[in-house]
Coordinates of C-alpha atoms and ligand atoms in Angstrom, one line a residue:
M1 CA 62.6 -46.7 -26.9
L2 CA 60.8 -44.5 -24.3
S3 CA 61.6 -44.0 -20.8
Y4 CA 59.6 -42.1 -18.2
L5 CA 60.2 -40.4 -14.9
V6 CA 57.3 -40.6 -12.6
I7 CA 57.4 -38.5 -9.5
L8 CA 55.3 -40.0 -6.8
A9 CA 53.9 -37.9 -4.1
S10 CA 54.9 -40.1 -1.2
Q11 CA 57.0 -43.0 -2.3
P12 CA 60.6 -42.5 -3.3
A13 CA 61.6 -44.8 -6.2
P14 CA 65.0 -46.2 -5.4
S15 CA 65.7 -47.4 -8.8
L16 CA 65.2 -43.9 -10.2
Q17 CA 67.3 -42.4 -7.4
L18 CA 64.7 -40.0 -6.3
S19 CA 65.6 -38.0 -3.3
R20 CA 64.0 -35.0 -1.6
S21 CA 65.8 -32.1 0.1
A22 CA 64.3 -29.0 1.6
D23 CA 63.9 -27.2 -1.7
A24 CA 64.2 -29.7 -4.4
I25 CA 63.5 -33.2 -5.6
H26 CA 66.6 -34.7 -7.1
C27 CA 66.3 -37.3 -9.7
Q28 CA 68.9 -39.4 -11.3
L29 CA 67.9 -40.7 -14.6
P30 CA 69.2 -41.7 -18.0
T31 CA 70.0 -38.7 -20.1
S32 CA 67.4 -38.1 -22.7
H33 CA 67.9 -37.7 -26.3
P34 CA 68.5 -33.9 -26.6
L35 CA 66.0 -33.4 -29.4
C36 CA 63.3 -35.1 -27.5
F37 CA 63.9 -33.4 -24.3
P38 CA 61.2 -30.9 -23.4
R39 CA 62.2 -27.4 -24.4
H40 CA 61.4 -25.5 -21.3
S41 CA 61.1 -26.6 -17.7
P42 CA 60.3 -30.3 -17.7
I43 CA 57.6 -29.7 -15.2
A44 CA 55.9 -27.2 -17.5
T45 CA 55.6 -29.7 -20.2
S46 CA 54.4 -32.5 -17.9
P47 CA 50.6 -32.4 -18.1
S48 CA 49.2 -32.1 -14.7
L49 CA 50.8 -32.9 -11.5
N50 CA 48.5 -35.2 -9.8
S51 CA 45.7 -36.7 -11.9
F52 CA 46.8 -40.1 -13.1
P53 CA 45.1 -43.0 -11.5
C54 CA 47.6 -45.6 -10.2
H55 CA 47.2 -49.1 -9.0
T56 CA 49.5 -51.9 -8.1
S57 CA 49.6 -55.2 -9.9
E58 CA 52.1 -58.1 -10.0
K59 CA 53.9 -56.0 -12.7
G60 CA 54.5 -53.2 -10.2
V61 CA 52.8 -49.8 -10.1
E62 CA 50.7 -49.2 -13.1
I63 CA 49.7 -45.7 -14.2
L64 CA 46.7 -45.1 -16.4
L65 CA 47.8 -42.7 -19.1
S66 CA 44.9 -43.0 -21.4
A67 CA 43.3 -40.2 -19.4
A68 CA 45.9 -37.8 -20.7
R69 CA 44.6 -35.5 -23.5
K70 CA 47.6 -36.0 -25.7
P71 CA 51.1 -37.4 -25.5
F72 CA 53.4 -34.9 -24.0
G73 CA 57.0 -34.3 -23.8
C74 CA 58.5 -35.6 -27.0
H75 CA 58.0 -32.9 -29.5
T76 CA 60.3 -34.5 -32.1
C77 CA 59.9 -38.3 -32.3
K78 CA 56.2 -38.2 -31.7
S79 CA 56.3 -41.5 -30.1
P80 CA 52.9 -42.7 -29.1
L81 CA 52.0 -42.9 -25.5
P82 CA 50.9 -46.3 -24.1
Q83 CA 47.6 -46.7 -22.5
V84 CA 49.1 -48.0 -19.3
L85 CA 52.6 -47.3 -18.0
S86 CA 54.0 -50.2 -16.0
L87 CA 56.8 -49.4 -13.5
P88 CA 58.0 -52.8 -12.5
H89 CA 60.8 -51.4 -10.4
I90 CA 58.5 -49.3 -8.2
Q91 CA 56.7 -51.3 -5.5
K92 CA 53.8 -49.9 -3.7
T93 CA 54.7 -49.6 -0.1
G94 CA 51.3 -48.7 1.3
G95 CA 48.4 -46.5 0.3
V96 CA 47.5 -45.8 -3.3
P97 CA 50.4 -43.8 -4.8
T98 CA 49.7 -40.6 -6.6
A99 CA 51.6 -39.9 -9.7
C100 CA 52.3 -36.3 -9.3
G101 CA 54.3 -35.7 -12.4
I102 CA 55.3 -37.6 -15.5
L103 CA 58.1 -36.7 -17.7
L104 CA 58.5 -38.3 -21.0
L105 CA 62.0 -38.8 -22.2
G106 CA 62.1 -40.0 -25.7
K107 CA 65.0 -42.1 -26.6
R108 CA 65.7 -43.4 -30.0
A109 CA 66.3 -47.1 -30.3
S110 CA 69.7 -46.5 -31.7
D111 CA 70.8 -44.6 -28.6
S112 CA 73.0 -46.8 -26.7
A113 CA 74.8 -45.0 -23.9
T114 CA 72.7 -44.0 -21.0
P115 CA 74.8 -41.9 -18.7
L116 CA 73.2 -40.6 -15.6
S117 CA 72.5 -37.0 -15.0
T118 CA 70.7 -35.1 -12.3
I119 CA 67.8 -32.9 -12.8
H120 CA 66.6 -30.6 -10.0
Y121 CA 63.0 -29.8 -9.7
S122 CA 62.2 -26.9 -7.5
L123 CA 59.6 -28.0 -4.9
S124 CA 57.5 -24.9 -5.8
D125 CA 57.1 -26.3 -9.3
L126 CA 55.4 -29.3 -7.7
E127 CA 53.1 -27.4 -5.5
C128 CA 49.7 -26.6 -6.8
S129 CA 50.2 -23.1 -8.2
P130 CA 47.6 -21.5 -10.6
M131 CA 49.9 -22.5 -13.4
N132 CA 49.2 -26.1 -12.5
L133 CA 45.5 -25.5 -12.3
A134 CA 45.6 -24.2 -15.8
N135 CA 47.6 -27.2 -17.0
F136 CA 45.3 -29.5 -15.3
I137 CA 42.2 -27.9 -17.0
E138 CA 44.0 -27.9 -20.3
D139 CA 44.8 -31.6 -20.1
Q140 CA 41.2 -32.5 -19.3
R141 CA 39.7 -30.9 -22.4
E142 CA 38.7 -34.1 -24.1
Q143 CA 37.2 -35.7 -21.0
H144 CA 35.3 -32.5 -20.2
L145 CA 33.8 -32.4 -23.6
A146 CA 33.0 -36.1 -23.6
E147 CA 31.3 -35.8 -20.3
L148 CA 29.3 -32.7 -21.4
C149 CA 28.0 -34.7 -24.4
E150 CA 26.8 -37.4 -22.0
F151 CA 24.8 -34.7 -20.1
L152 CA 23.4 -33.3 -23.4
R153 CA 22.2 -36.7 -24.5
I154 CA 19.6 -36.7 -21.7
P155 CA 16.5 -35.0 -23.2
S156 CA 15.5 -33.3 -20.0
V157 CA 12.7 -31.2 -21.4
S158 CA 10.8 -29.7 -18.5
A159 CA 7.8 -28.7 -20.4
K160 CA 6.7 -32.2 -21.5
S161 CA 5.5 -34.9 -19.1
E162 CA 6.7 -37.6 -21.4
H163 CA 10.2 -36.5 -20.5
K164 CA 9.7 -37.0 -16.7
P165 CA 12.1 -40.0 -16.6
D166 CA 14.7 -38.0 -18.5
I167 CA 14.3 -35.1 -16.0
E168 CA 14.9 -37.6 -13.2
R169 CA 17.9 -39.0 -15.0
A170 CA 19.4 -35.6 -15.5
A171 CA 18.9 -34.7 -11.8
S172 CA 20.8 -37.9 -10.7
W173 CA 23.5 -37.3 -13.4
V174 CA 24.1 -33.8 -11.9
S175 CA 24.2 -35.2 -8.4
E176 CA 26.7 -37.8 -9.4
K177 CA 29.0 -35.3 -11.0
L178 CA 28.7 -33.1 -7.9
R179 CA 29.9 -36.0 -5.8
A180 CA 32.7 -36.6 -8.3
A181 CA 33.7 -32.9 -8.0
G182 CA 34.2 -33.3 -4.3
F183 CA 30.9 -32.5 -2.7
K184 CA 30.2 -34.8 0.2
K185 CA 26.7 -33.5 0.8
V186 CA 24.5 -33.8 -2.3
E187 CA 20.7 -34.0 -2.2
I188 CA 18.0 -34.5 -4.8
V189 CA 15.0 -32.6 -3.5
P190 CA 11.6 -33.7 -4.8
T191 CA 9.1 -30.8 -5.6
N192 CA 5.6 -30.7 -6.9
M193 CA 7.1 -30.8 -10.4
H194 CA 10.7 -31.5 -11.1
P195 CA 13.5 -32.3 -8.6
L196 CA 16.1 -29.7 -7.5
V197 CA 19.7 -30.8 -6.9
Y198 CA 21.4 -29.2 -3.9
A199 CA 25.0 -29.7 -2.8
E200 CA 27.3 -28.0 -0.3
S201 CA 30.8 -28.0 0.9
L202 CA 31.4 -25.7 3.9
E203 CA 34.9 -26.7 4.7
A204 CA 36.7 -23.5 4.2
P205 CA 36.3 -21.6 7.5
G206 CA 36.9 -17.9 7.2
K207 CA 36.4 -18.0 3.5
P208 CA 33.4 -16.6 1.6
T209 CA 30.4 -18.7 0.8
V210 CA 29.1 -18.7 -2.8
L211 CA 25.8 -20.1 -4.0
F212 CA 26.0 -21.3 -7.6
Y213 CA 22.7 -21.6 -9.4
G214 CA 21.9 -23.2 -12.8
H215 CA 19.3 -25.4 -14.5
Y216 CA 19.5 -28.9 -15.9
D217 CA 16.2 -28.7 -17.8
V218 CA 16.0 -27.6 -21.5
Q219 CA 13.5 -26.2 -23.9
P220 CA 11.6 -28.6 -26.2
A221 CA 13.7 -29.3 -29.3
E222 CA 10.9 -28.8 -31.9
P223 CA 10.8 -28.2 -34.8
L224 CA 13.1 -31.3 -35.1
D225 CA 13.4 -31.2 -38.9
L226 CA 15.3 -27.9 -38.7
W227 CA 18.2 -29.3 -36.8
T228 CA 21.3 -30.0 -38.9
S229 CA 22.2 -32.8 -36.5
P230 CA 19.7 -34.3 -34.0
A231 CA 19.1 -32.1 -30.9
F232 CA 20.1 -34.8 -28.4
E233 CA 23.1 -36.1 -30.3
P234 CA 25.7 -33.5 -29.5
T235 CA 28.0 -32.8 -32.5
V236 CA 31.0 -30.6 -33.0
R237 CA 31.1 -28.5 -36.2
E238 CA 33.5 -25.7 -36.9
G239 CA 34.5 -25.1 -33.3
N240 CA 31.0 -25.2 -32.0
L241 CA 29.2 -27.9 -30.0
F242 CA 25.6 -28.3 -31.3
G243 CA 22.7 -29.8 -29.3
R244 CA 19.8 -28.7 -27.1
G245 CA 21.1 -27.3 -23.8
T246 CA 24.7 -26.6 -25.1
A247 CA 24.4 -22.9 -24.3
D248 CA 21.2 -22.9 -22.2
D249 CA 22.2 -24.1 -19.7
K250 CA 23.8 -27.5 -19.5
G251 CA 27.1 -26.4 -21.1
Q252 CA 27.3 -23.5 -18.7
V253 CA 26.4 -25.6 -15.6
H254 CA 29.1 -28.1 -16.7
I255 CA 31.7 -25.2 -16.8
H256 CA 31.2 -24.8 -13.1
L257 CA 31.1 -28.5 -12.3
K258 CA 34.4 -28.9 -14.0
A259 CA 36.0 -25.8 -12.6
L260 CA 35.1 -26.9 -9.1
E261 CA 36.3 -30.5 -9.7
S262 CA 39.6 -29.2 -11.1
L263 CA 40.2 -27.0 -8.0
Q264 CA 39.4 -30.0 -5.8
K265 CA 41.7 -32.3 -7.7
V266 CA 44.6 -29.9 -7.9
N267 CA 44.4 -28.6 -4.4
G268 CA 42.6 -31.4 -2.5
K269 CA 39.9 -29.0 -1.4
F270 CA 37.7 -26.1 -2.5
P271 CA 39.2 -22.7 -2.0
I272 CA 35.9 -21.3 -0.7
N273 CA 32.6 -22.6 0.8
V274 CA 30.3 -23.6 -2.0
K275 CA 26.5 -24.2 -2.2
V276 CA 25.1 -25.4 -5.4
L277 CA 21.5 -25.3 -6.6
I278 CA 20.6 -26.8 -10.0
E279 CA 16.9 -26.8 -10.8
G280 CA 14.8 -28.6 -13.4
E281 CA 12.0 -26.1 -14.0
E282 CA 13.7 -22.9 -15.1
E283 CA 12.4 -23.2 -18.7
V284 CA 8.9 -23.4 -17.4
G285 CA 9.1 -20.5 -15.0
S286 CA 10.8 -22.0 -11.9
V287 CA 7.4 -22.7 -10.4
S288 CA 8.6 -24.8 -7.4
L289 CA 11.6 -22.7 -6.6
W290 CA 10.0 -19.9 -4.7
D291 CA 8.6 -22.2 -2.1
Y292 CA 11.9 -23.9 -1.7
V293 CA 13.7 -20.6 -1.3
Q294 CA 11.2 -19.4 1.3
K295 CA 11.5 -22.6 3.3
N296 CA 15.3 -22.9 3.1
K297 CA 16.5 -19.4 3.7
D298 CA 19.3 -20.3 6.1
K299 CA 20.4 -23.2 3.9
L300 CA 20.7 -21.0 0.8
K301 CA 22.2 -18.0 2.5
A302 CA 25.5 -17.0 0.9
D303 CA 27.8 -14.0 0.5
A304 CA 27.1 -14.0 -3.3
L305 CA 25.1 -15.7 -6.0
V306 CA 27.0 -16.9 -9.0
V307 CA 25.1 -17.8 -12.2
S308 CA 26.2 -18.7 -15.7
D309 CA 23.0 -18.7 -17.7
T310 CA 23.4 -15.5 -19.8
S311 CA 25.4 -14.5 -22.8
M312 CA 28.5 -12.6 -23.7
L313 CA 27.9 -9.3 -25.6
A314 CA 29.8 -10.8 -28.6
K315 CA 32.5 -13.3 -29.4
G316 CA 35.7 -12.2 -27.6
V317 CA 33.9 -9.8 -25.3
P318 CA 33.5 -11.5 -21.9
S319 CA 30.6 -9.9 -20.1
I320 CA 29.0 -9.6 -16.7
T321 CA 25.2 -9.1 -16.7
Y322 CA 23.8 -6.8 -14.0
G323 CA 20.2 -6.6 -15.2
L324 CA 17.5 -8.9 -16.5
R325 CA 13.9 -8.4 -17.6
G326 CA 11.1 -10.0 -15.7
L327 CA 8.5 -12.1 -17.4
N328 CA 4.7 -12.6 -17.1
Y329 CA 3.5 -15.5 -19.2
Y330 CA -0.2 -15.7 -20.1
Q331 CA -2.7 -18.0 -21.9
I332 CA -6.1 -17.1 -23.1
E333 CA -8.9 -19.2 -24.3
L334 CA -11.8 -17.5 -26.3
T335 CA -15.0 -19.4 -26.8
G336 CA -17.6 -18.4 -29.3
P337 CA -20.1 -21.0 -30.6
A338 CA -20.7 -23.9 -28.1
R339 CA -19.4 -26.3 -30.7
D340 CA -17.4 -26.4 -34.0
L341 CA -19.7 -25.4 -36.9
H342 CA -19.9 -26.0 -40.6
S343 CA -18.7 -22.7 -42.1
G344 CA -21.1 -22.9 -45.0
V345 CA -24.2 -23.7 -42.9
Y346 CA -23.4 -21.1 -40.2
G347 CA -20.7 -18.7 -41.6
G348 CA -21.8 -15.1 -41.9
A349 CA -24.1 -15.1 -38.9
V350 CA -21.9 -16.3 -36.0
P351 CA -18.7 -15.0 -34.2
N352 CA -15.4 -16.7 -35.1
P353 CA -13.2 -16.7 -32.1
L354 CA -10.0 -17.1 -34.2
T355 CA -10.8 -13.9 -36.1
I356 CA -11.6 -12.1 -32.9
L357 CA -8.3 -13.3 -31.4
T358 CA -6.3 -11.9 -34.3
E359 CA -8.2 -8.6 -34.1
L360 CA -7.4 -8.5 -30.4
F361 CA -3.7 -8.9 -30.9
S362 CA -3.6 -6.3 -33.7
K363 CA -4.7 -3.7 -31.1
L364 CA -2.1 -4.3 -28.5
H365 CA 0.6 -2.1 -30.1
D366 CA 0.3 1.4 -31.6
K367 CA 2.2 2.8 -34.6
N368 CA 5.2 3.7 -32.5
F369 CA 5.3 0.1 -31.2
R370 CA 4.2 1.1 -27.8
I371 CA 2.0 -1.2 -25.8
T372 CA -1.6 0.1 -25.6
V373 CA -2.4 -1.3 -22.2
P374 CA -3.3 1.8 -20.1
G375 CA -0.9 2.2 -17.2
F376 CA 1.6 -0.3 -18.7
Y377 CA 4.5 2.2 -18.7
D378 CA 3.6 4.0 -15.5
D379 CA 6.3 2.5 -13.2
V380 CA 9.0 1.9 -15.8
A381 CA 12.3 3.3 -14.5
K382 CA 13.8 5.9 -16.6
L383 CA 17.4 5.2 -17.6
G384 CA 19.9 7.6 -16.0
G385 CA 22.2 9.6 -18.3
A386 CA 25.4 7.8 -17.2
E387 CA 24.0 4.3 -17.6
R388 CA 22.4 5.2 -20.9
K389 CA 25.7 6.4 -22.2
A390 CA 27.6 3.4 -20.9
L391 CA 25.1 0.9 -22.4
N392 CA 25.1 2.7 -25.8
S393 CA 28.9 2.8 -25.9
L394 CA 29.4 -0.9 -25.5
P395 CA 31.0 -2.7 -28.5
W396 CA 27.5 -3.9 -29.5
K397 CA 27.2 -4.3 -33.3
K398 CA 23.9 -3.7 -35.2
K399 CA 25.3 -5.8 -38.0
D400 CA 25.7 -8.9 -35.7
F401 CA 22.2 -8.3 -34.3
E402 CA 20.7 -8.2 -37.8
K403 CA 22.7 -11.2 -38.9
A404 CA 21.4 -13.2 -35.9
V405 CA 17.8 -12.2 -36.5
G406 CA 17.8 -12.3 -40.3
A407 CA 14.5 -10.4 -40.8
P408 CA 13.8 -8.3 -43.9
G409 CA 13.2 -5.3 -41.7
Y410 CA 13.1 -4.1 -38.1
V411 CA 10.6 -2.5 -35.6
G412 CA 11.0 -1.3 -32.1
E413 CA 9.6 1.2 -29.6
K414 CA 10.2 4.7 -31.0
G415 CA 12.7 6.9 -29.2
F416 CA 15.0 4.2 -27.9
T417 CA 18.2 2.6 -29.3
I418 CA 18.1 -1.2 -30.0
V419 CA 20.2 -1.9 -27.0
E420 CA 17.8 0.1 -24.8
Q421 CA 14.8 -1.6 -26.4
L422 CA 16.3 -5.1 -25.7
W423 CA 17.5 -4.5 -22.2
T424 CA 15.6 -1.7 -20.6
R425 CA 12.1 -1.5 -22.2
P426 CA 9.1 -3.7 -21.5
T427 CA 7.5 -5.7 -24.4
L428 CA 4.4 -7.7 -25.2
E429 CA 4.9 -10.7 -27.5
L430 CA 2.5 -13.2 -29.0
N431 CA 4.2 -16.6 -28.5
G432 CA 1.7 -19.0 -30.0
I433 CA -1.8 -19.0 -31.4
W434 CA -4.0 -21.9 -32.3
G435 CA -7.4 -23.2 -33.0
G436 CA -9.5 -24.5 -35.8
Y437 CA -8.1 -26.8 -38.4
I438 CA -4.4 -27.0 -39.2
G439 CA -4.1 -30.5 -40.6
E440 CA -3.5 -31.5 -44.2
G441 CA -5.9 -30.3 -46.9
A442 CA -9.0 -28.1 -46.2
K443 CA -11.7 -28.3 -43.5
T444 CA -14.5 -25.7 -43.6
V445 CA -15.0 -25.1 -40.0
I446 CA -15.8 -22.3 -37.6
P447 CA -14.0 -23.3 -34.5
S448 CA -15.7 -23.0 -31.1
K449 CA -12.4 -22.0 -29.4
A450 CA -9.3 -20.0 -30.1
Y451 CA -6.2 -19.9 -28.0
A452 CA -3.1 -17.7 -27.5
K453 CA 0.0 -17.8 -25.4
F454 CA 1.6 -14.4 -24.9
S455 CA 4.0 -12.8 -22.6
T456 CA 5.2 -9.4 -21.3
R457 CA 8.9 -8.7 -20.5
L458 CA 9.1 -6.4 -17.6
V459 CA 11.7 -3.9 -16.5
P460 CA 12.4 -2.1 -13.2
N461 CA 10.2 -1.0 -11.4
Q462 CA 7.2 -2.7 -13.0
N463 CA 5.3 -5.0 -10.6
P464 CA 4.3 -8.3 -12.3
Q465 CA 1.0 -8.7 -10.5
K466 CA -0.1 -5.1 -11.2
I467 CA 0.9 -5.6 -14.9
A468 CA -1.1 -8.9 -15.1
G469 CA -4.1 -7.0 -13.8
L470 CA -3.8 -4.2 -16.3
V471 CA -3.3 -6.6 -19.2
E472 CA -6.3 -8.7 -18.3
K473 CA -8.5 -5.7 -17.8
H474 CA -7.5 -4.2 -21.2
I475 CA -8.0 -7.5 -23.0
R476 CA -11.4 -8.0 -21.5
K477 CA -12.3 -4.4 -22.5
L478 CA -11.2 -4.9 -26.1
L479 CA -13.1 -8.2 -26.6
P480 CA -16.6 -8.1 -28.0
K481 CA -19.5 -9.6 -26.1
T482 CA -19.7 -12.4 -28.7
V483 CA -17.0 -14.5 -27.0
T484 CA -16.1 -15.4 -23.5
C485 CA -12.5 -15.3 -22.3
K486 CA -10.6 -17.5 -19.9
F487 CA -7.5 -15.6 -18.8
D488 CA -4.6 -17.4 -17.0
L489 CA -1.3 -16.1 -15.7
L490 CA 1.0 -19.2 -16.1
S491 CA 4.1 -17.8 -14.5
S492 CA 5.4 -14.5 -13.2
G493 CA 8.9 -13.2 -12.5
K494 CA 10.2 -9.8 -11.5
P495 CA 12.8 -7.7 -13.3
W496 CA 16.2 -7.2 -11.8
A497 CA 19.0 -4.7 -12.1
A498 CA 21.6 -4.1 -9.4
P499 CA 24.7 -2.1 -8.8
Y500 CA 28.0 -3.8 -9.4
Q501 CA 30.3 -1.9 -7.0
D502 CA 30.9 -4.8 -4.6
P503 CA 34.6 -6.0 -4.8
I504 CA 33.4 -9.4 -6.1
F505 CA 32.7 -7.9 -9.5
A506 CA 36.3 -6.7 -9.9
K507 CA 37.3 -10.3 -9.0
A508 CA 34.9 -11.7 -11.6
Q509 CA 36.4 -9.2 -14.2
A510 CA 39.9 -10.3 -13.4
A511 CA 39.0 -14.0 -13.7
L512 CA 37.3 -13.4 -17.0
Q513 CA 40.5 -11.7 -18.1
K514 CA 42.4 -14.8 -17.2
G515 CA 40.1 -17.1 -19.1
F516 CA 39.6 -14.9 -22.2
G517 CA 42.6 -12.5 -22.2
K518 CA 40.2 -9.5 -22.5
K519 CA 38.6 -7.1 -20.1
A520 CA 35.0 -7.9 -19.3
V521 CA 32.2 -5.4 -19.9
F522 CA 29.1 -4.9 -17.8
I523 CA 25.8 -5.4 -19.7
R524 CA 22.1 -5.9 -19.1
E525 CA 20.1 -8.5 -21.0
G526 CA 16.6 -9.0 -22.1
G527 CA 16.0 -12.6 -20.9
S528 CA 14.7 -13.6 -17.5
I529 CA 16.0 -15.9 -14.7
P530 CA 13.4 -15.9 -11.9
F531 CA 15.8 -17.2 -9.3
V532 CA 18.2 -14.3 -9.6
T533 CA 15.4 -11.9 -8.6
Q534 CA 14.3 -14.2 -5.8
M535 CA 17.8 -14.4 -4.4
Y536 CA 18.4 -10.7 -4.7
D537 CA 15.1 -9.8 -3.0
T538 CA 15.5 -12.4 -0.3
F539 CA 19.2 -11.8 0.7
K540 CA 20.2 -8.6 -1.1
V541 CA 23.5 -10.2 -1.9
P542 CA 25.6 -9.5 -5.0
C543 CA 24.5 -11.6 -7.9
V544 CA 27.4 -12.2 -10.4
L545 CA 26.1 -13.3 -13.8
L546 CA 29.0 -14.6 -15.9
G547 CA 27.6 -15.8 -19.2
F548 CA 29.4 -17.9 -21.7
G549 CA 26.8 -18.2 -24.4
L550 CA 26.5 -15.9 -27.4
P551 CA 23.4 -14.1 -28.6
D552 CA 23.4 -15.9 -31.9
E553 CA 23.8 -19.4 -30.5
N554 CA 20.2 -20.3 -31.1
A555 CA 19.1 -20.8 -27.5
H556 CA 15.5 -22.1 -27.5
A557 CA 15.7 -22.7 -31.3
P558 CA 17.0 -25.4 -33.7
D559 CA 20.8 -25.8 -34.0
E560 CA 21.5 -24.5 -30.5
H561 CA 25.3 -24.5 -29.9
I562 CA 28.1 -23.2 -27.8
A563 CA 31.5 -22.0 -29.0
L564 CA 34.1 -24.5 -27.7
E565 CA 36.5 -21.6 -27.0
N566 CA 33.9 -20.1 -24.6
Y567 CA 33.2 -23.5 -22.9
F568 CA 36.9 -24.1 -22.3
G569 CA 37.6 -20.5 -21.6
G570 CA 34.7 -20.5 -19.2
I571 CA 36.1 -23.4 -17.1
K572 CA 39.4 -21.6 -16.8
A573 CA 37.8 -18.3 -15.9
I574 CA 35.4 -19.8 -13.3
A575 CA 38.2 -21.9 -11.7
N576 CA 40.2 -18.7 -11.4
F577 CA 37.2 -16.8 -10.0
Y578 CA 36.5 -19.4 -7.3
S579 CA 40.2 -19.6 -6.5
D580 CA 40.6 -15.8 -6.2
L581 CA 37.6 -15.6 -4.0
G582 CA 39.5 -17.7 -1.5
T583 CA 42.4 -15.3 -1.4
S584 CA 41.1 -12.0 -0.1
Ligands
BES601 N1 19.0 -18.5 -19.9 C1 17.8 -18.0 -20.1 C2 17.6 -16.6 -19.7 C3 18.5 -15.6 -20.5 C4 18.5 -15.7 -21.8 C5 19.1 -14.6 -19.8 C6 19.3 -14.8 -22.5 C7 19.9 -13.7 -20.5 C8 20.0 -13.8 -21.9 C9 16.7 -18.8 -19.4 O1 16.9 -20.2 -19.5 C10 15.4 -18.6 -20.0 O2 15.2 -18.9 -21.2 N2 14.5 -18.0 -19.3 C11 13.2 -17.8 -19.7 C12 12.4 -17.5 -18.5 C13 11.3 -18.3 -18.1 C14 10.5 -17.8 -17.0 C15 10.7 -19.4 -18.9 C16 13.1 -16.6 -20.6 O3 13.8 -15.6 -20.5 O4 12.2 -16.7 -21.5
MN602 MN1 18.8 -20.7 -19.1
MN603 MN1 16.2 -20.8 -21.5

């Protein structure tokens, strides 16, 4: 036999002899079986203090317990918890009651005597302290994960027009969840390409305003046959959640949605003013965003930008990123013969654009792996001695890096450590090359055209427009007169690196400590997030990049995943971060 004590926020329950004095709630209830009684404070073992939906039926008040992560309270008899707890003796007296605490008292069927005893709960136990926030988040783990999987099942691939309906679906999914998290103002903003989702809650006068940015779009999942489980069917294996977008960036966006929702549910309000901007074009270069930022400066203004779209240095090393590389993305089209030609009839006397393309790319690096474009390095900021030392003393492991890459050997710009090469040096990479025949069997053809997609990662203080000009000029100079070249700059984003002295960074560090039990390190990274630079340039506000991915989680590749401990730890850390920002 089981009995329960339910503490209702507003209705006293006469049959349970609930009474409230200035500093305590007194409950008279049947004595529990000693073995089954929670070991510590009963409140500490009750799951959360206010999250069980209640309604009234002819049976009395019913409380939906199926939302609870696991049965609580009875450590010994392991009695299962019912889906719905009916409390026939409690009548609703007006308004929907809120069950603010549930205590499970296991009683064996053989126990007969039920003497009454009194338990005193300190009122402060029932208030929403950080402890209760932690409990609440802990209790929601399964729901959080299930909801994230729902998000991940939407194949919101921004690069492909066939996924336009999925993009729309993802945008409205995000807007719904923002509403559920407690945002009253939520907008889906159409753009020339994919919609932005914007939300705000400015109901904390005197408190700081934070803009949280993330993206709901994902990279294409191809090559599909290299996924162990399908890209859009999220699957847990060995403590990791696999699926496209798990780490980049749906999993990390969801961390913030759930942290905010938890704060709202536990405290009835957000601790700070929050603006949220979740875009759907990040993976294709945030093309529509610049325009939106320029037209909505007042709307987006905030005391700080918060982003989770980066990585931790390594497992167990929470990290704050203060520098990103910029990115120019290019495409070229070489045309030789006016049409495809029979390679036997014409071969030997005509230019082959594919051969010329490969020759071109073989000339863009020298033997020290430096880029040969004249002027390319002219504006590259030299790393200061102190920063150089700090970055090279981070707990970064070459072994982990090599394991993640898995190449037979390594190359990099001579004179720089790998960390410096990855975070502080510019690069030029060939991303795709095509043309001619690539189908089954053989086709003897000299193609008319050859194509390449390539990109340059940029570092402070390189100017993307200037670099694009230099690259185009050099390429045109290298190409023979036997082909023509169409040169396109598809997207462009500036590099970013900023000081991290503002007090908000210490708060971020403290919050990460709460979520992960370890001190966070400050890192730079090699990836690019165009919005961060745009915000920094426009408002010069601190940009706090708290990443919960890991470098070996296969972002942009098959078997992308996120470590569940980082997803759950992230929710805890971010909830603490927002909460601390409200108490300065
Ligand atoms: N989340 C990444 C950026 C990132 C990755 C930052 C790793 C730090 C570490 C983002 O979604 C991304 O992939 N950005 C693109 C930029 C873009 C303009 C397409 C990138 O870096 O290639
Ligand atoms: Mn991302
Ligand atoms: Mn990405």
